[in-house]
Short mmCIF file of C-alpha atoms in Angstrom, two decimals:
data_model
loop_
_atom_site.label_atom_id
_atom_site.label_comp_id
_atom_site.label_asym_id
_atom_site.label_seq_id
_atom_site.Cartn_x
_atom_site.Cartn_y
_atom_site.Cartn_z
CA MET A 20 -6.01 2.69 -13.80
CA SER A 21 -6.36 2.42 -10.06
CA PHE A 22 -7.72 -0.86 -8.73
CA ASN A 23 -10.42 -1.32 -6.12
CA VAL A 24 -9.24 -2.95 -2.91
CA LEU A 25 -12.04 -4.66 -1.10
CA SER A 26 -12.73 -5.87 2.51
CA LYS A 27 -14.35 -9.28 2.97
CA TYR A 28 -17.71 -7.50 3.52
CA GLU A 29 -17.38 -5.41 0.39
CA ALA A 30 -16.30 -8.35 -1.77
CA LYS A 31 -19.32 -10.44 -0.65
CA LYS A 32 -21.72 -7.45 -1.21
CA LEU A 33 -20.37 -6.93 -4.71
CA ASP A 34 -20.95 -10.55 -5.60
CA GLU A 35 -24.55 -10.27 -4.18
CA PHE A 36 -25.23 -7.14 -6.08
CA ALA A 37 -24.01 -8.60 -9.34
CA ILE A 38 -26.15 -11.72 -8.92
CA GLN A 39 -29.30 -9.96 -7.60
CA SER A 40 -29.17 -7.28 -10.26
CA LYS A 41 -28.81 -10.02 -12.91
CA PHE A 42 -25.62 -8.48 -14.15
CA ILE A 43 -24.21 -12.00 -14.04
CA SER A 44 -25.46 -15.41 -12.73
CA TYR A 45 -23.97 -17.15 -9.70
CA GLU A 46 -23.21 -20.09 -11.95
CA LYS A 47 -21.53 -17.96 -14.64
CA LEU A 48 -19.36 -16.20 -12.00
CA MET A 49 -18.16 -19.44 -10.59
CA ASP A 50 -17.56 -20.93 -14.09
CA ASN A 51 -15.46 -17.88 -15.03
CA ALA A 52 -13.34 -18.20 -11.87
CA GLY A 53 -12.64 -21.86 -12.39
CA LYS A 54 -11.98 -21.61 -16.19
CA LEU A 55 -9.71 -18.52 -15.94
CA SER A 56 -7.75 -20.14 -13.09
CA ALA A 57 -7.21 -23.28 -15.25
CA GLN A 58 -6.13 -21.05 -18.15
CA PHE A 59 -3.74 -19.12 -15.94
CA PHE A 60 -2.08 -22.55 -15.13
CA LEU A 61 -1.74 -23.42 -18.82
CA GLU A 62 -0.31 -19.96 -19.67
CA LYS A 63 2.00 -19.30 -16.78
CA ILE A 64 3.30 -22.69 -15.57
CA ASN A 65 6.30 -23.97 -17.45
CA ASN A 66 5.59 -27.09 -19.39
CA PRO A 67 2.08 -27.59 -17.79
CA PHE A 68 1.19 -30.85 -19.52
CA ASN A 69 4.07 -32.58 -17.83
CA LYS A 70 3.17 -31.47 -14.42
CA LYS A 71 1.30 -33.58 -11.97
CA THR A 72 -1.26 -31.38 -10.11
CA LEU A 73 -3.48 -31.76 -7.01
CA VAL A 74 -6.49 -29.58 -6.56
CA LEU A 75 -7.59 -29.15 -2.89
CA ALA A 76 -11.22 -28.18 -2.63
CA GLY A 77 -12.73 -26.86 0.62
CA LYS A 78 -16.45 -26.64 1.30
CA GLY A 79 -17.23 -22.92 0.42
CA ASN A 80 -17.33 -20.92 -2.82
CA ASN A 81 -13.52 -21.07 -2.89
CA GLY A 82 -13.77 -24.87 -2.95
CA ALA A 83 -16.33 -24.67 -5.74
CA ASP A 84 -13.93 -22.46 -7.78
CA ALA A 85 -11.34 -25.19 -7.29
CA ILE A 86 -13.56 -27.96 -8.40
CA ILE A 87 -14.43 -26.07 -11.57
CA MET A 88 -10.77 -25.37 -12.12
CA TYR A 89 -10.12 -29.08 -11.82
CA HIS A 90 -12.82 -29.71 -14.47
CA TYR A 91 -11.26 -27.45 -16.93
CA MET A 92 -7.75 -28.45 -16.27
CA LYS A 93 -8.78 -32.10 -16.96
CA GLU A 94 -10.65 -31.04 -20.15
CA TYR A 95 -7.48 -29.18 -21.34
CA GLY A 96 -5.31 -32.32 -20.88
CA VAL A 97 -3.49 -31.59 -17.71
CA GLU A 98 -2.57 -34.51 -15.34
CA VAL A 99 -4.72 -33.49 -12.31
CA ASP A 100 -6.27 -35.06 -9.30
CA LEU A 101 -8.99 -33.66 -7.00
CA TYR A 102 -9.19 -33.86 -3.18
CA ILE A 103 -12.56 -32.98 -1.61
CA PHE A 104 -12.70 -32.00 1.99
CA ASP A 105 -16.55 -32.10 2.39
CA TYR A 106 -18.43 -34.22 -0.16
CA ALA A 107 -21.84 -33.11 1.15
CA LYS A 108 -21.10 -29.45 0.64
CA SER A 109 -19.38 -30.13 -2.77
CA LYS A 110 -22.00 -32.48 -4.13
CA LYS A 111 -24.03 -29.89 -6.07
CA VAL A 112 -21.04 -28.40 -8.08
CA MET A 113 -19.62 -31.88 -8.66
CA ASN A 114 -22.84 -33.04 -10.23
CA GLN A 115 -23.05 -29.83 -12.37
CA TYR A 116 -19.61 -30.69 -13.81
CA ASN A 117 -20.10 -34.51 -13.96
CA ILE A 118 -17.38 -35.24 -11.50
CA SER A 119 -17.90 -38.57 -9.79
CA PHE A 120 -16.99 -39.49 -6.22
CA GLU A 121 -14.83 -42.29 -7.56
CA GLU A 122 -12.53 -39.99 -9.54
CA THR A 123 -11.46 -38.05 -6.46
CA LEU A 124 -8.47 -38.77 -4.27
CA LEU A 125 -9.64 -40.67 -1.26
CA THR A 126 -6.40 -40.78 0.78
CA THR A 127 -4.35 -38.36 2.85
CA GLU A 128 -1.31 -40.69 2.94
CA ILE A 129 1.74 -38.53 3.21
CA ASN A 130 3.69 -40.02 0.39
CA ILE A 131 1.00 -39.66 -2.13
CA PHE A 132 0.23 -36.12 -1.15
CA LYS A 133 3.92 -35.17 -1.59
CA SER A 134 4.18 -36.72 -5.08
CA TYR A 135 2.69 -33.69 -6.96
CA ASP A 136 4.44 -30.89 -8.82
CA TRP A 137 1.73 -28.36 -8.24
CA TYR A 138 -1.05 -27.80 -5.74
CA ILE A 139 -4.21 -25.72 -6.08
CA ASP A 140 -5.23 -24.16 -2.80
CA GLY A 141 -9.06 -23.82 -2.82
CA ILE A 142 -9.26 -24.77 0.85
CA PHE A 143 -10.46 -21.63 2.62
CA GLY A 144 -11.74 -18.35 1.13
CA ILE A 145 -12.04 -14.82 2.36
CA GLY A 146 -14.49 -15.83 5.12
CA LEU A 147 -12.01 -17.60 7.33
CA ASN A 148 -11.85 -16.17 10.91
CA LYS A 149 -10.70 -19.00 13.08
CA VAL A 150 -7.75 -21.18 13.77
CA VAL A 151 -7.07 -23.98 11.28
CA ILE A 152 -7.36 -27.50 12.87
CA GLY A 153 -7.92 -31.17 12.01
CA LYS A 154 -7.42 -32.50 8.46
CA TYR A 155 -7.17 -28.96 7.19
CA LYS A 156 -4.15 -28.22 9.33
CA LYS A 157 -2.56 -31.56 8.36
CA ILE A 158 -2.98 -30.99 4.65
CA ILE A 159 -1.74 -27.34 4.66
CA ASN A 160 1.28 -28.42 6.49
CA LEU A 161 1.85 -31.14 3.96
CA ILE A 162 2.04 -28.60 1.15
CA LYS A 163 4.47 -26.30 3.03
CA ASN A 164 7.31 -25.15 0.80
CA LYS A 165 5.58 -26.69 -2.25
CA ASN A 166 4.55 -25.04 -5.55
CA VAL A 167 0.97 -23.76 -4.72
CA ILE A 168 -1.45 -21.58 -6.46
CA SER A 169 -4.01 -20.02 -4.09
CA LEU A 170 -7.47 -19.14 -5.30
CA ASP A 171 -8.50 -15.65 -4.18
CA ILE A 172 -6.58 -15.81 -0.89
CA PRO A 173 -3.94 -18.09 0.67
CA SER A 174 -5.71 -20.42 3.14
CA GLY A 175 -5.04 -19.43 6.72
CA ILE A 176 -4.64 -15.73 5.99
CA HIS A 177 -7.27 -13.21 7.24
CA CYS A 178 -8.84 -11.19 4.39
CA ASP A 179 -9.04 -7.85 6.12
CA SER A 180 -5.65 -7.85 7.97
CA GLY A 181 -3.47 -9.80 5.61
CA LYS A 182 -2.06 -11.70 8.58
CA ASN A 183 -1.90 -15.27 9.35
CA ILE A 184 -4.70 -16.38 11.81
CA SER A 185 -2.50 -19.14 13.22
CA ASP A 186 0.76 -20.87 12.47
CA THR A 187 -0.97 -22.94 9.75
CA PHE A 188 -1.30 -21.04 6.56
CA VAL A 189 -0.40 -21.42 2.84
CA GLU A 190 2.60 -19.62 1.35
CA PRO A 191 1.85 -19.70 -2.39
CA LYS A 192 3.86 -19.17 -5.58
CA PHE A 193 0.91 -17.41 -7.11
CA ILE A 194 -2.42 -15.86 -5.88
CA LEU A 195 -5.44 -15.56 -8.25
CA SER A 196 -7.67 -12.87 -6.79
CA MET A 197 -11.25 -12.97 -8.15
CA GLY A 198 -12.34 -9.66 -9.68
CA ASN A 199 -10.58 -7.24 -7.43
CA TYR A 200 -7.79 -7.05 -4.85
CA LYS A 201 -8.57 -7.67 -1.29
CA TYR A 202 -6.89 -6.16 1.70
CA SER A 203 -4.94 -9.22 2.16
CA ASP A 204 -3.34 -8.91 -1.27
CA ILE A 205 -1.80 -5.62 -0.24
CA ILE A 206 -0.91 -5.37 3.44
CA ASN A 207 1.24 -7.53 5.78
CA PHE A 208 1.69 -10.98 3.96
CA GLY A 209 0.12 -9.27 0.92
CA LYS A 210 3.27 -7.15 0.49
CA LYS A 211 5.33 -10.18 0.25
CA ASN A 212 3.03 -11.91 -2.23
CA PHE A 213 1.94 -8.86 -4.24
CA SER A 214 4.27 -9.37 -7.23
CA ARG A 215 2.85 -12.90 -7.59
CA THR A 216 -0.91 -11.80 -7.35
CA LYS A 217 -3.03 -11.79 -10.41
CA ILE A 218 -6.47 -10.20 -10.79
CA LEU A 219 -8.89 -12.45 -12.79
CA ASP A 220 -11.75 -10.67 -14.52
CA ILE A 221 -14.53 -12.97 -13.64
CA GLY A 222 -17.33 -10.73 -14.85
CA LEU A 223 -18.13 -8.58 -11.86
CA PRO A 224 -19.43 -5.04 -12.64
CA ASP A 225 -17.04 -2.14 -12.62
CA THR A 226 -17.85 0.34 -9.87
CA ASP A 227 -16.36 3.41 -8.24
CA ASN A 228 -18.49 2.95 -5.10
CA PHE A 229 -15.50 1.69 -3.15
CA SER A 230 -13.33 4.32 -1.53
CA THR A 231 -10.11 2.25 -1.12
CA LYS A 232 -7.85 2.12 -4.17
CA LEU A 233 -4.47 0.77 -5.31
CA ILE A 234 -2.50 3.56 -7.03
CA GLU A 235 -0.65 2.49 -10.17
CA HIS A 236 1.81 3.95 -12.64
CA SER A 237 -1.03 5.04 -14.98
CA ASP A 238 -2.80 6.95 -12.26
CA ILE A 239 0.21 9.14 -11.60
CA LYS A 240 0.67 9.91 -15.34
CA LYS A 241 -2.99 11.05 -15.56
CA ILE A 242 -2.45 13.89 -13.04
CA VAL A 243 0.83 15.17 -14.49
CA LYS A 244 0.53 18.88 -15.32
CA GLN A 245 2.15 20.38 -18.49
CA ASP A 246 5.16 22.36 -17.52
CA ASN A 247 5.03 26.07 -17.97
CA SER A 248 8.00 26.89 -20.29
CA LEU A 249 7.64 30.67 -19.30
CA ARG A 250 7.90 30.19 -15.54
CA ASN A 251 10.45 31.73 -13.29
CA LYS A 252 11.75 30.63 -9.87
CA TYR A 253 9.16 32.77 -8.02
CA ASP A 254 6.31 30.87 -9.58
CA GLN A 255 7.18 27.70 -7.48
CA PRO A 256 7.95 29.02 -4.00
CA CYS A 257 7.98 27.07 -0.77
CA ASN A 258 9.52 27.36 2.72
CA SER A 259 10.86 25.00 5.32
CA ILE A 260 11.42 25.30 9.06
CA VAL A 261 13.86 22.54 9.92
CA GLY A 262 16.98 21.33 11.69
CA SER A 263 18.86 21.43 14.95
CA LYS A 264 22.33 20.68 16.22
CA THR A 265 21.11 17.14 17.03
CA TYR A 266 19.64 16.42 13.59
CA PRO A 267 21.22 18.67 10.91
CA GLY A 268 21.21 15.80 8.37
CA ALA A 269 17.40 15.57 8.41
CA ALA A 270 17.18 19.28 7.42
CA ALA A 271 19.73 18.87 4.59
CA LEU A 272 17.88 15.89 3.07
CA SER A 273 14.48 17.48 3.14
CA ILE A 274 15.93 20.64 1.44
CA LYS A 275 17.81 18.81 -1.19
CA SER A 276 14.87 16.60 -2.08
CA ALA A 277 12.48 19.61 -2.32
CA LEU A 278 14.95 21.37 -4.77
CA VAL A 279 15.40 18.31 -6.95
CA THR A 280 11.68 17.67 -7.04
CA GLY A 281 11.14 20.99 -8.57
CA ALA A 282 10.92 23.79 -5.87
CA GLY A 283 11.81 27.02 -7.70
CA TYR A 284 12.43 29.29 -4.67
CA LEU A 285 13.08 27.64 -1.36
CA LYS A 286 13.41 29.72 1.83
CA THR A 287 14.68 27.87 4.92
CA PHE A 288 14.71 28.93 8.60
CA MET A 289 17.06 26.96 10.87
CA PRO A 290 19.29 27.28 13.87
CA GLN A 291 22.35 29.49 13.36
CA ASN A 292 24.89 26.88 14.27
CA ILE A 293 23.89 24.48 11.45
CA SER A 294 23.31 26.96 8.78
CA ASN A 295 26.91 26.58 7.37
CA ILE A 296 26.36 22.86 7.00
CA ILE A 297 23.30 23.35 4.87
CA SER A 298 24.90 26.17 2.91
CA SER A 299 27.92 24.11 2.13
CA ASN A 300 25.66 21.33 0.81
CA ASP A 301 23.61 23.44 -1.56
CA GLY A 302 24.13 26.99 -2.40
CA ALA A 303 20.55 27.21 -3.97
CA VAL A 304 19.02 27.46 -0.54
CA ASN A 305 18.01 30.81 0.79
CA ASN A 306 18.90 30.52 4.45
CA TYR A 307 17.53 32.51 7.38
CA VAL A 308 18.73 31.65 10.86
CA GLY A 309 17.59 31.76 14.41
CA LYS A 310 19.97 31.64 17.35
CA GLY A 311 22.11 28.86 18.79
CA ASN A 312 21.61 25.19 18.26
CA TYR A 313 17.76 24.86 18.26
CA LEU A 314 14.84 26.83 17.06
CA ILE A 315 12.82 28.32 20.05
CA GLU A 316 9.48 29.89 20.76
CA SER A 317 10.83 33.47 20.46
CA ASP A 318 11.89 32.77 16.88
CA LEU A 319 8.26 33.06 15.82
CA LYS A 320 8.33 36.79 15.39
CA GLU A 321 11.31 36.66 12.97
CA ILE A 322 9.79 33.78 11.02
CA LEU A 323 6.63 35.74 10.38
CA LYS A 324 8.48 38.90 9.61
CA LEU A 325 10.45 37.09 6.95
CA GLY A 326 7.29 35.95 5.28
CA PHE A 327 7.50 32.22 6.00
CA VAL A 328 3.75 31.95 6.40
CA LYS A 329 2.07 33.00 3.16
CA LYS A 330 -1.02 31.73 1.40
CA LYS A 331 0.74 30.88 -1.82
CA SER A 332 3.92 29.34 -0.26
CA PRO A 333 3.60 25.90 1.20
CA VAL A 334 5.75 25.22 4.24
CA LEU A 335 7.44 22.09 5.63
CA ILE A 336 7.78 21.83 9.43
CA GLY A 337 9.55 19.14 11.30
CA PRO A 338 12.67 17.33 9.85
CA GLY A 339 15.46 17.57 12.45
CA LEU A 340 13.88 20.21 14.72
CA GLY A 341 14.19 18.07 17.88
CA LYS A 342 12.12 17.49 20.93
CA LEU A 343 12.67 20.58 23.16
CA GLU A 344 9.48 22.05 24.73
CA THR A 345 10.30 25.44 23.51
CA THR A 346 10.70 24.10 19.93
CA SER A 347 7.33 22.36 20.31
CA LYS A 348 5.63 25.61 21.34
CA LEU A 349 7.19 27.35 18.34
CA ILE A 350 5.75 24.65 16.10
CA GLN A 351 2.30 24.96 17.67
CA ASN A 352 2.21 28.75 17.20
CA LEU A 353 3.40 28.44 13.64
CA LEU A 354 0.62 25.98 12.87
CA ALA A 355 -1.94 28.27 14.29
CA CYS A 356 -0.61 31.09 12.00
CA ILE A 357 -0.64 28.71 8.94
CA LYS A 358 -4.26 27.75 9.81
CA SER A 359 -5.44 31.33 10.00
CA GLU A 360 -3.75 32.09 6.64
CA ASN A 361 -5.23 28.81 5.11
CA SER A 362 -1.76 27.85 3.71
CA GLU A 363 -0.60 24.34 2.69
CA CYS A 364 1.86 22.62 4.97
CA VAL A 365 3.67 19.39 5.41
CA LEU A 366 4.13 18.10 8.99
CA ASP A 367 6.83 15.48 9.60
CA ALA A 368 9.00 13.98 12.27
CA SER A 369 9.59 16.61 15.12
CA GLY A 370 6.69 18.50 13.69
CA PHE A 371 4.42 16.12 15.53
CA GLU A 372 5.73 17.01 18.93
CA PRO A 373 2.77 19.39 19.76
CA LEU A 374 0.37 16.57 18.94
CA TYR A 375 2.07 14.39 21.51
CA ARG A 376 1.52 16.99 24.17
CA SER A 377 -1.66 19.08 24.15
CA MET A 378 -2.47 20.02 20.57
CA SER A 379 -5.42 18.33 18.82
CA ILE A 380 -5.93 17.42 15.13
CA ASP A 381 -8.64 20.06 14.98
CA ASP A 382 -5.91 22.70 15.76
CA LEU A 383 -3.99 21.83 12.60
CA PRO A 384 -4.30 23.80 9.39
CA LYS A 385 -7.01 22.50 7.03
CA LYS A 386 -4.51 22.08 4.25
CA CYS A 387 -2.10 20.04 6.33
CA ILE A 388 -0.33 16.74 5.27
CA MET A 389 0.80 14.59 8.06
CA THR A 390 3.49 11.99 7.33
CA PRO A 391 3.89 9.67 10.36
CA HIS A 392 5.37 6.23 10.45
CA GLU A 393 3.41 3.72 12.60
CA GLY A 394 5.37 4.59 15.82
CA GLU A 395 4.55 8.25 15.42
CA LEU A 396 1.01 7.39 14.43
CA LYS A 397 0.63 5.53 17.82
CA LYS A 398 1.63 8.66 19.69
CA ILE A 399 -0.84 10.86 17.74
CA PHE A 400 -3.68 8.35 18.00
CA PRO A 401 -3.22 6.18 21.11
CA ASN A 402 -6.10 3.93 19.94
CA PHE A 403 -4.21 2.99 16.78
CA LYS A 404 -4.24 -0.87 16.24
CA LYS A 405 -1.83 -2.12 13.61
CA ASP A 406 -3.71 -5.52 13.37
CA ASP A 407 -6.77 -3.64 11.92
CA ILE A 408 -5.22 -0.65 10.18
CA ILE A 409 -7.86 -0.14 7.60
CA GLU A 410 -10.70 -0.02 9.99
CA PHE A 411 -8.59 2.41 12.03
CA CYS A 412 -8.17 4.58 8.96
CA LYS A 413 -11.86 4.62 8.28
CA SER A 414 -12.57 5.47 11.90
CA ILE A 415 -10.37 8.63 11.91
CA ILE A 416 -11.61 10.22 8.63
CA PRO A 417 -14.08 12.38 10.55
CA ILE A 418 -11.33 13.37 13.02
CA LEU A 419 -9.03 14.44 10.18
CA ASP A 420 -11.78 16.64 8.67
CA SER A 421 -10.15 17.10 5.30
CA ARG A 422 -6.60 16.87 6.39
CA VAL A 423 -4.33 14.51 4.55
CA LEU A 424 -2.68 11.59 6.37
CA LEU A 425 0.20 9.52 4.87
CA ILE A 426 0.96 6.47 7.05
CA LYS A 427 4.50 5.46 5.95
CA GLY A 428 5.52 1.80 6.04
CA PRO A 429 6.22 -1.17 3.73
CA VAL A 430 2.85 -0.29 2.14
CA ASN A 431 2.01 3.44 2.30
CA ILE A 432 -1.57 4.31 3.12
CA ILE A 433 -3.02 7.69 2.25
CA ILE A 434 -6.19 9.14 3.50
CA SER A 435 -7.08 12.03 1.17
CA SER A 436 -8.77 15.33 2.00
CA LYS A 437 -11.98 13.80 0.70
CA GLY A 438 -11.65 10.75 2.99
CA ASP A 439 -10.63 8.31 0.27
CA ILE A 440 -8.06 5.70 1.15
CA SER A 441 -5.32 4.75 -1.21
CA PHE A 442 -2.45 2.11 -1.13
CA ILE A 443 0.91 2.85 -2.71
CA ASN A 444 2.76 -0.42 -2.78
CA ASN A 445 5.69 0.05 -5.12
CA GLY A 446 8.51 0.68 -2.53
CA GLN A 447 11.42 -1.79 -2.12
CA SER A 448 12.82 -2.77 1.29
CA SER A 449 15.87 -0.69 0.54
CA LEU A 450 13.73 2.39 1.51
CA ALA A 451 13.80 1.19 5.15
CA SER A 452 16.71 3.41 6.09
CA ALA A 453 17.30 6.51 8.23
CA GLY A 454 16.64 9.64 6.25
CA SER A 455 14.30 8.11 3.64
CA GLY A 456 11.29 9.81 5.34
CA ASP A 457 13.07 13.24 5.32
CA VAL A 458 13.48 12.91 1.65
CA LEU A 459 9.80 12.02 1.13
CA ALA A 460 8.72 15.06 3.19
CA GLY A 461 10.88 17.32 1.00
CA MET A 462 9.48 15.73 -2.15
CA ILE A 463 5.90 16.49 -1.03
CA LEU A 464 6.90 20.11 -0.45
CA GLY A 465 8.48 20.21 -3.86
CA PHE A 466 5.18 19.08 -5.56
CA LEU A 467 3.14 21.52 -3.43
CA SER A 468 5.44 24.26 -4.78
CA ARG A 469 4.55 23.14 -8.25
CA GLY A 470 0.87 23.59 -7.62
CA TYR A 471 -0.31 19.95 -7.34
CA GLY A 472 -2.38 20.49 -4.11
CA VAL A 473 -2.37 18.51 -0.95
CA ASP A 474 -3.91 15.22 -2.36
CA ASN A 475 -1.94 14.92 -5.59
CA SER A 476 1.30 16.16 -4.09
CA THR A 477 1.11 13.41 -1.38
CA MET A 478 0.20 10.78 -4.01
CA ILE A 479 2.81 11.64 -6.61
CA ALA A 480 5.68 12.14 -4.08
CA THR A 481 4.87 8.81 -2.39
CA TYR A 482 4.68 6.98 -5.65
CA VAL A 483 7.96 8.59 -7.02
CA HIS A 484 9.64 7.75 -3.75
CA GLY A 485 8.89 4.16 -4.17
CA PHE A 486 9.64 4.24 -7.97
CA CYS A 487 13.04 5.51 -7.16
CA SER A 488 13.77 2.37 -5.14
CA GLN A 489 12.59 0.23 -8.08
CA ILE A 490 14.87 2.12 -10.52
CA PHE A 491 17.88 1.84 -8.01
CA SER A 492 17.11 -1.81 -7.51
CA ARG A 493 17.46 -2.51 -11.29
CA LYS A 494 20.53 -0.45 -11.82
CA LYS A 495 22.57 -0.63 -8.59
CA SER A 496 21.44 -2.61 -5.60
CA LYS A 497 18.31 -4.46 -4.40
CA TYR A 498 19.44 -4.35 -0.73
CA SER A 499 20.57 -0.93 0.19
CA MET A 500 19.97 2.60 -0.90
CA SER A 501 21.27 5.67 1.03
CA PRO A 502 19.21 8.83 1.24
CA SER A 503 21.73 10.52 -1.14
CA ASP A 504 21.26 7.65 -3.59
CA LEU A 505 17.52 8.26 -3.37
CA ILE A 506 17.90 11.98 -4.03
CA LYS A 507 20.07 11.34 -7.07
CA THR A 508 17.57 8.94 -8.52
CA ILE A 509 14.60 11.35 -8.20
CA PRO A 510 15.28 13.14 -11.56
CA ILE A 511 15.43 9.83 -13.35
CA ALA A 512 12.11 8.81 -11.93
CA LEU A 513 10.60 12.16 -12.75
CA ASN A 514 11.74 11.91 -16.38
CA GLU A 515 10.30 8.39 -16.72
CA LEU A 516 6.94 9.65 -15.38
CA CYS A 517 7.17 12.81 -17.53
CA LEU A 518 7.10 14.93 -14.32
#
């Protein structure tokens, strides 16, 4: 199932709704958080009863969770101490759990602080928005490079950006996120920590009111269509307009990946002087050629005559086409024809050139999938701010007006035709290599040819792309994977997902 991913505001509003609607009391919510955190320690930490642990409790709800966790750890027989940052703010919860002032740690002496095996970070919660100073900074620095479990969010990390607010922040071994993922669990530092992040079901209501989701393996399996055993190659057609003398490899990669993903009948239009390279790579490609080294504006007539713009044949435009102005004009005219035909298309790499010049998003076909990385995104949307990427995504949903946007990066972000935002976070760092994006563009085209539509094709292809890196990491290498390695792994990934 997909998981909700919440902003700071949404997380607070969900807590308020749960309490005000009497779905669960504030006290029970907090008790669940503390108890489940203590139980996680017992279940996941090796030999927990022989570990000396220090709980660090700040002054907010996060600190209260930590205090309650201390109570249960002590009750379960763990050797544990408690350090309180603000007794006045913590007095109420301490009284509720019969924790006396005298049993807390009253010193910040360095040697004592460094003597613990594990530390529980309940210092700051999701509300932190300022630089860490004073004793907070001192203590966070003391537990640098130590075994730390952070409650809900690592102290010093901004909830909505996933970035450190200053140089003082916690780098935990585990994060226990209460109820739902937060943006900080997914993006920026969240990517690094994601495999060590655990969702605790503290009793919040299930809701589909949030439009930002994390896509998981099971979500992909749910949308798999049963294969038609009676199909022929013309049932899954698609087209690509790709390549130049400068970038023939990008064309070849996108073509190969479309075929291996399941395209049944692929027609490709490319410059004459690279057609022999593509043909020698894969005889299954149906090549049509323009003139010379680059596709130019006057090629449009031949492309249309050959039926490259048809309602039932999705088309990929971009990989390897280059940056010539005449090529850009060809792309712009092609997109206008595709829009009038209401066909599906994938726009990648050089396909964005018209958007860098005079073309607007509104001029694109309605069934268009754009696949920029952050550098390309900045050229398309000059107001793009990487530091607040989710708010940026929300702000451009009306501009996209049902067009699909895939922002490629360590964590892929998809804005669907309905304006929903999804994270796909399964890719390994080995995907950060030239040609990986060309492969993904071809995969999306392949799934479009199989009838999955713009939303599901983007989601499935992006997930499978990342899943391939996981498979290759297990079987071959964690550190490097060439585009050809990626293409060879696609059938294995498709089989595992029953695609």
